[in-house]
Short mmCIF file of C-alpha atoms and ligand atoms in Angstrom, two decimals:
data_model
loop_
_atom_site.label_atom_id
_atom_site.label_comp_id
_atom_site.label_asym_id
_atom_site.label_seq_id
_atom_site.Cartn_x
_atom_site.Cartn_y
_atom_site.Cartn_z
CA UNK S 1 -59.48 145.16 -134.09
CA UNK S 2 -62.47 144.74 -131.35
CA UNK S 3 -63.15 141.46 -132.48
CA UNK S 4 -59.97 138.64 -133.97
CA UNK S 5 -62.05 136.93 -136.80
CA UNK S 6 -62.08 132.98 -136.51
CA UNK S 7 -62.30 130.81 -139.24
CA UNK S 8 -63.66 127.00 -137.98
CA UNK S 9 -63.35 123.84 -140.38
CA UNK S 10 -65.82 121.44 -139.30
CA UNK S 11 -65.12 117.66 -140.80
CA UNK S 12 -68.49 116.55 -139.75
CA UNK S 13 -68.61 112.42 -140.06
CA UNK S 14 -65.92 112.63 -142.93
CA UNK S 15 -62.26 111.21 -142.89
CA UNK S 16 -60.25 108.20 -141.81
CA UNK S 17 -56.54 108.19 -140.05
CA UNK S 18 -54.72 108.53 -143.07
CA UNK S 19 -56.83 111.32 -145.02
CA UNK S 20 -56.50 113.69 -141.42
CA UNK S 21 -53.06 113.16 -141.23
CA UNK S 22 -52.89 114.44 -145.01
CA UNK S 23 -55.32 117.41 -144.66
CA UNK S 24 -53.47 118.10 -141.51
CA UNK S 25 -50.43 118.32 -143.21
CA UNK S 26 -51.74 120.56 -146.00
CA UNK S 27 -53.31 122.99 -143.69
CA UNK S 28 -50.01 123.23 -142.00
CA UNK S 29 -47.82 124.30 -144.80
CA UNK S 30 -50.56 125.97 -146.38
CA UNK S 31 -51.03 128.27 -143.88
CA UNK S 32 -47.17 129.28 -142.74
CA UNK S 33 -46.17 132.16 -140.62
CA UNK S 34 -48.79 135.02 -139.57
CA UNK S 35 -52.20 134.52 -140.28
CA UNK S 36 -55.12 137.40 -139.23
CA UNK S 37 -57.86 134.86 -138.22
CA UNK S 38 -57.79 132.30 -135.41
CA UNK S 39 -58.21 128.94 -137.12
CA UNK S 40 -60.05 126.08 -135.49
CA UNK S 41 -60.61 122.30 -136.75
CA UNK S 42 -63.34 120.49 -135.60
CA UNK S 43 -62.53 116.86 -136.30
CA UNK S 44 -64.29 113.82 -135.54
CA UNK S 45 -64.06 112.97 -131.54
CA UNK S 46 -61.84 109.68 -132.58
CA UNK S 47 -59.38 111.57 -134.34
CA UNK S 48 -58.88 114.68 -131.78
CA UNK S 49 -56.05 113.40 -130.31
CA UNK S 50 -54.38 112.89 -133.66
CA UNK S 51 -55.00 116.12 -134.58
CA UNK S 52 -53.60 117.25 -131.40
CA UNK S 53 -50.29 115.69 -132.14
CA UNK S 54 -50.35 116.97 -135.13
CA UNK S 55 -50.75 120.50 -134.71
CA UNK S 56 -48.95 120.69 -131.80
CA UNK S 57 -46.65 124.10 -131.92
CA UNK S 58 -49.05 125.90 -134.36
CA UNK S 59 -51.65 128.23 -134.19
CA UNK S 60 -54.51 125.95 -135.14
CA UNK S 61 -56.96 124.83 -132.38
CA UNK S 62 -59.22 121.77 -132.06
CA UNK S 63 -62.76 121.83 -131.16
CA UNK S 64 -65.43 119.41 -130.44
CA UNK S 65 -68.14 119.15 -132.90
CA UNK S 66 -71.01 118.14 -130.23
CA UNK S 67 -70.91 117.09 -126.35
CA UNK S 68 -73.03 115.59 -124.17
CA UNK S 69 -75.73 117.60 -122.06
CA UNK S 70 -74.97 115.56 -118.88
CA UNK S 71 -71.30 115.85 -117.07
CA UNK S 72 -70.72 112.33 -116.87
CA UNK S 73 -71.79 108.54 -116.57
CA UNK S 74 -73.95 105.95 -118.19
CA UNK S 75 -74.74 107.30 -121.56
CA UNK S 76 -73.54 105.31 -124.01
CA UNK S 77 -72.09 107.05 -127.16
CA UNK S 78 -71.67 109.98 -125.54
CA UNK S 79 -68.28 112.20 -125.37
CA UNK S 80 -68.01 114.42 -122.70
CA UNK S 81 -67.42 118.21 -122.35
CA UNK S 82 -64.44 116.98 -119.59
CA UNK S 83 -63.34 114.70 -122.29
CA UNK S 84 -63.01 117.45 -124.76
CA UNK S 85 -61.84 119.33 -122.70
CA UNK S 86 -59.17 116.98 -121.32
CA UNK S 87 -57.58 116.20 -124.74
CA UNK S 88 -56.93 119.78 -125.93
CA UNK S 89 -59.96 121.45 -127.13
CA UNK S 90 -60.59 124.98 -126.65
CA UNK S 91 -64.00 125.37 -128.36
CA UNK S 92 -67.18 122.69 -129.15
CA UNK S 93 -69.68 123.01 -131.61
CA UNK S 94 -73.70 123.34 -130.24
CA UNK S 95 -76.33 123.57 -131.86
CA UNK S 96 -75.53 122.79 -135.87
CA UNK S 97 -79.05 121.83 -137.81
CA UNK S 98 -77.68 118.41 -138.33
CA UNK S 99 -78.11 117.97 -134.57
CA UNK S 100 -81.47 119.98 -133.92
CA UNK S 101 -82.74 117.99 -137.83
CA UNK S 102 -81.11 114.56 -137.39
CA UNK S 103 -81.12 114.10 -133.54
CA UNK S 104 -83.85 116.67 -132.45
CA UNK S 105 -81.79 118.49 -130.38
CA UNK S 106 -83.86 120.89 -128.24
CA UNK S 107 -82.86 124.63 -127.14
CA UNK S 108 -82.52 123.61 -123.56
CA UNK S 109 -80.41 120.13 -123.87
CA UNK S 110 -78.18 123.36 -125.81
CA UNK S 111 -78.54 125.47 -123.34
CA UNK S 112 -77.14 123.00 -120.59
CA UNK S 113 -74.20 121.53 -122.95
CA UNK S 114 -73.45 125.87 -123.50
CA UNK S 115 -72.88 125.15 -119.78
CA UNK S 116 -70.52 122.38 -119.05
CA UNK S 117 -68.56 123.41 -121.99
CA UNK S 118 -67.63 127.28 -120.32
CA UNK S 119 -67.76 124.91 -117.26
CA UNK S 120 -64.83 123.39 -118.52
CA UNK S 121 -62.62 125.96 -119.52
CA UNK S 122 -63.71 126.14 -123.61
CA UNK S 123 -65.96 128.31 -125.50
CA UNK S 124 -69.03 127.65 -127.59
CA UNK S 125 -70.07 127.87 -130.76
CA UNK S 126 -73.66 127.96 -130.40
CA UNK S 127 -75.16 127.88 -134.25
CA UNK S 128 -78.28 129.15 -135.46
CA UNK S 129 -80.26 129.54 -138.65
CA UNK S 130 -83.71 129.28 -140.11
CA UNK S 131 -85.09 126.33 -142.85
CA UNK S 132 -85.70 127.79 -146.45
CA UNK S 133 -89.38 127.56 -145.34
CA UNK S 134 -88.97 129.60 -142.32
CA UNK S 135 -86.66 132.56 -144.74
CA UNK S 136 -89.37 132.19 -147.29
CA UNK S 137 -92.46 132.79 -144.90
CA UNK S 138 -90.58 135.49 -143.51
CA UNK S 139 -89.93 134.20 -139.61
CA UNK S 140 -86.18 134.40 -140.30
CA UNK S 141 -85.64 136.88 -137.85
CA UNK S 142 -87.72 135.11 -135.44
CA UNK S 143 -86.51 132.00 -135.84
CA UNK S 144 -82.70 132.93 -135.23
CA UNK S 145 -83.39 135.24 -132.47
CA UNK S 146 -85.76 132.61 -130.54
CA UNK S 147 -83.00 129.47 -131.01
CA UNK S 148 -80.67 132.36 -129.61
CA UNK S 149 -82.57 133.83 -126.87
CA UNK S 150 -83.78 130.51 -125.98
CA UNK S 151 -79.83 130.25 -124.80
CA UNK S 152 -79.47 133.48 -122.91
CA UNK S 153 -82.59 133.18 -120.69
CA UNK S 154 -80.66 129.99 -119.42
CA UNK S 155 -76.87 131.06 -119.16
CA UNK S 156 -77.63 134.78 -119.08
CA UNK S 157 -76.06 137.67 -121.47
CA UNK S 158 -72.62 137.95 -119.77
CA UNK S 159 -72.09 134.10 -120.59
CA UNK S 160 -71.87 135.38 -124.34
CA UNK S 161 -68.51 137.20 -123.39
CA UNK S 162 -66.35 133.89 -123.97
CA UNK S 163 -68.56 132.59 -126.48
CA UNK S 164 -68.88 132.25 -130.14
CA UNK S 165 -72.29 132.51 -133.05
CA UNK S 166 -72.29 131.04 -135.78
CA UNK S 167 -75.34 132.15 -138.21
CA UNK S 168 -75.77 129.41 -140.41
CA UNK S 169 -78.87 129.12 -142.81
CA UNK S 170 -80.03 125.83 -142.78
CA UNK S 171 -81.01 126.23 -146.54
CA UNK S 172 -77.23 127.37 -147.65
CA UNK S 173 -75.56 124.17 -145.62
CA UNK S 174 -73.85 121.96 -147.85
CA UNK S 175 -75.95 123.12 -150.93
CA UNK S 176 -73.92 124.86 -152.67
CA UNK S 177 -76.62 128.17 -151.95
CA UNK S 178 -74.71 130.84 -149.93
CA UNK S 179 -76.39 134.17 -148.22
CA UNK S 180 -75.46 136.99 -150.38
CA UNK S 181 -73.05 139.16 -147.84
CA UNK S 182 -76.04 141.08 -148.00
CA UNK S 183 -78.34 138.96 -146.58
CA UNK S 184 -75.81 137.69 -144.05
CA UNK S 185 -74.77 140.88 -142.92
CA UNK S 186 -78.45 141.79 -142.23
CA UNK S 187 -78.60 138.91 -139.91
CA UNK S 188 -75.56 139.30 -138.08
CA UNK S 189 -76.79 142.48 -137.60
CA UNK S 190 -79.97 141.52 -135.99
CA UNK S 191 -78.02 139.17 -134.05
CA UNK S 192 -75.69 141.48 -132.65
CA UNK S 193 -78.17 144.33 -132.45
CA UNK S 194 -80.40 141.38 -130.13
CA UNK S 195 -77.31 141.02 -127.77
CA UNK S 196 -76.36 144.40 -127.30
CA UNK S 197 -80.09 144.95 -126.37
CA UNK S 198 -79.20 143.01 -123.33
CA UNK S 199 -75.66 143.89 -122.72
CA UNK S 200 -74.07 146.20 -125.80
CA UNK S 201 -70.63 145.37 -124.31
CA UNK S 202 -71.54 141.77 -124.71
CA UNK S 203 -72.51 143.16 -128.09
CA UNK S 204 -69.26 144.74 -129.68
CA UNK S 205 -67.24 141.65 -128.49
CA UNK S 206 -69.16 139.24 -129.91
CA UNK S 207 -67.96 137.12 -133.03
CA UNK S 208 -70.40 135.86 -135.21
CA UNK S 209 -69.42 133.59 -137.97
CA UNK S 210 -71.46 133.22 -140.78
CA UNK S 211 -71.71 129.47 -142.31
CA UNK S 212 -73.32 128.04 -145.25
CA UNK S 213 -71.60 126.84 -148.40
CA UNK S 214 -68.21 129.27 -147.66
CA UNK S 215 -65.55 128.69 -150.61
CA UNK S 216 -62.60 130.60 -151.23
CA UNK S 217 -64.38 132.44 -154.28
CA UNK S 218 -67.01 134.07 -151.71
CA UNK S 219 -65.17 134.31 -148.43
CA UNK S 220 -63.57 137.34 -149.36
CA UNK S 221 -66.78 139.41 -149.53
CA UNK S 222 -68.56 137.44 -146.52
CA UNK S 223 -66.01 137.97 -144.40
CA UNK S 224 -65.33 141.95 -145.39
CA UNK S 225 -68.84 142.77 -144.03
CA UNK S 226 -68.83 144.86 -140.84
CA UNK S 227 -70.78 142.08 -138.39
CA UNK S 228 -69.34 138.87 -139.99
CA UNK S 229 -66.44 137.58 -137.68
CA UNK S 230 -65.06 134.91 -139.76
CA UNK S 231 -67.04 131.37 -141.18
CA UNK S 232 -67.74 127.78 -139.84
CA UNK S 233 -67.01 126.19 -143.06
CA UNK S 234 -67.79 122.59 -143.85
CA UNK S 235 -67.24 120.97 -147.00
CA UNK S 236 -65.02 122.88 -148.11
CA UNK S 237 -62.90 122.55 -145.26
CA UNK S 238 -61.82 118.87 -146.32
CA UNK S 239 -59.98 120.38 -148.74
CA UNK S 240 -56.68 121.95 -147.30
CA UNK S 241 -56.05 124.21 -150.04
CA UNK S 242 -59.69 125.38 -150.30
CA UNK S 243 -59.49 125.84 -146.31
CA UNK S 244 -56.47 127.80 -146.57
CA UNK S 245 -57.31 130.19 -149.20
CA UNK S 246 -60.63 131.03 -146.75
CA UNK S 247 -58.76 131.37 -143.68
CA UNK S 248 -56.50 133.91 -145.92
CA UNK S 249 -59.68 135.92 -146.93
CA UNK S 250 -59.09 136.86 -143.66
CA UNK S 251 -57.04 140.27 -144.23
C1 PEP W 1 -71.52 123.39 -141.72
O1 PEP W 1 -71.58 122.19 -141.68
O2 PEP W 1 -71.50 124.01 -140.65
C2 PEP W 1 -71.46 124.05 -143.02
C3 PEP W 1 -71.56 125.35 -143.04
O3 PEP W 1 -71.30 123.24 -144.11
P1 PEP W 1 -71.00 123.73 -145.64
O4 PEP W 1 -69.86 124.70 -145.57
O5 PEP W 1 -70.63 122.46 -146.36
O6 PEP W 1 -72.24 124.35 -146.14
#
């Protein structure tokens, strides 16, 4: 296999002590021995370190689900990519439409946190995805390629060899509306066909996750199709057994 398929939960603002330390648990067991995909759980900055403990000895990673564009000092609110960094992540969210929608978070303030989190020793997920609008006028295409472009002309190709896509249609997050595999395949495609335009080793290593409403009755055929690496999933990764069964689509 070129490429190890990842499956990412991200918790978003949800959760207190008590319900991680359950969902925790039930990912755990859930999951058991061998599993194909690399699983990742991006839980809310407060609670890394108890996820840390928690899955301590497994295979499951944490991530960060947003860092700050500057390396350090007086920005209030802020968490660090050091910080993330410092208590066990391997990978931080960049990008996700809740952050470009809600907090109008620009292609270069991504570019630079793409930066300090490879600067740091973890990899990026850098997501991307066009507004129903955007699909439906048909700038899809240019959309997704400009939000990823936009990235390379600042880090440069190569930086995509430890790094991580996730295509995520801004119309199918948290909706309930999921790409067909068709549609998302056709994407990834593009996406990957963009990169290898560049650098086609870059290209073929690539993993690009496709997110947007992923439940265990669609995973399966998502994931099966030859450019889709694996899923950032959201709601339904609150849900251990849900999570599970999608990280097992995984074959
Ligand atoms: C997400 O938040 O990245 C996401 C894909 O959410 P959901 O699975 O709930 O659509």
């Amino acid at each position: 296999m070129i490429r190890r398929p990842l499956v990412a939960g991200n918790w978003k603002m949800c959760g207190c002590r008590s319900d991680i330390q359950a969902l925790v648990d039930g990912v755990l067991v859930g999951l058991g021995g061998e599993i194909a995909a690399e699983v990742v759980v991006c839980p809310p900055a407060v609670y890394l370190d108890q996820v840390m403990s928690q899955i301590i000895g497994s295979e499951i990673k944490i991530a960060g689900q947003n860092c700050a564009s500057a390396e350090k000092g007086a920005y209030t609110g802020e968490v660090s990519a050091s910080m993330l960094a410092d208590v066990g992540c391997q990978y931080v969210i960049i990008g996700h439409s809740e952050r470009r929608q809600l907090f109008l978070e620009q292609d270069k303030t991504i570019a630079e946190k793409f930066k300090l989190i490879q600067a740091n020793g973890m990899i990026p997920i850098l997501c991307v995805g066009e507004t129903l609008e955007q699909r439906q006028s048909d700038n899809a295409n240019d959309v997704v390629g400009g939000q990823l472009e936009a990235v390379i002309d600042e880090v440069g190709v190569n930086a995509f060899f430890d790094a991580v896509v996730a295509y995520e249609p801004v119309w199918a997050i948290g909706t309930g509306l999921t790409a067909t595999p068709e549609q998302a395949q056709e994407m990834h495609a593009y996406i990957r066909t963009l990169v290898a335009r560049k650098e086609s080793g870059v290209a073929e290593k690539l993993r690009v996750l496709y997110g947007g409403s992923v439940k265990p009755e669609n995973a399966r055929k998502l994931f099966s199709q030859s450019d889709i690496d694996g899923g950032l999933v959201g709601g339904a990764s609150l849900e251990a057994k849900k999570f599970v069964a999608i990280v097992k689509a995984v074959i």
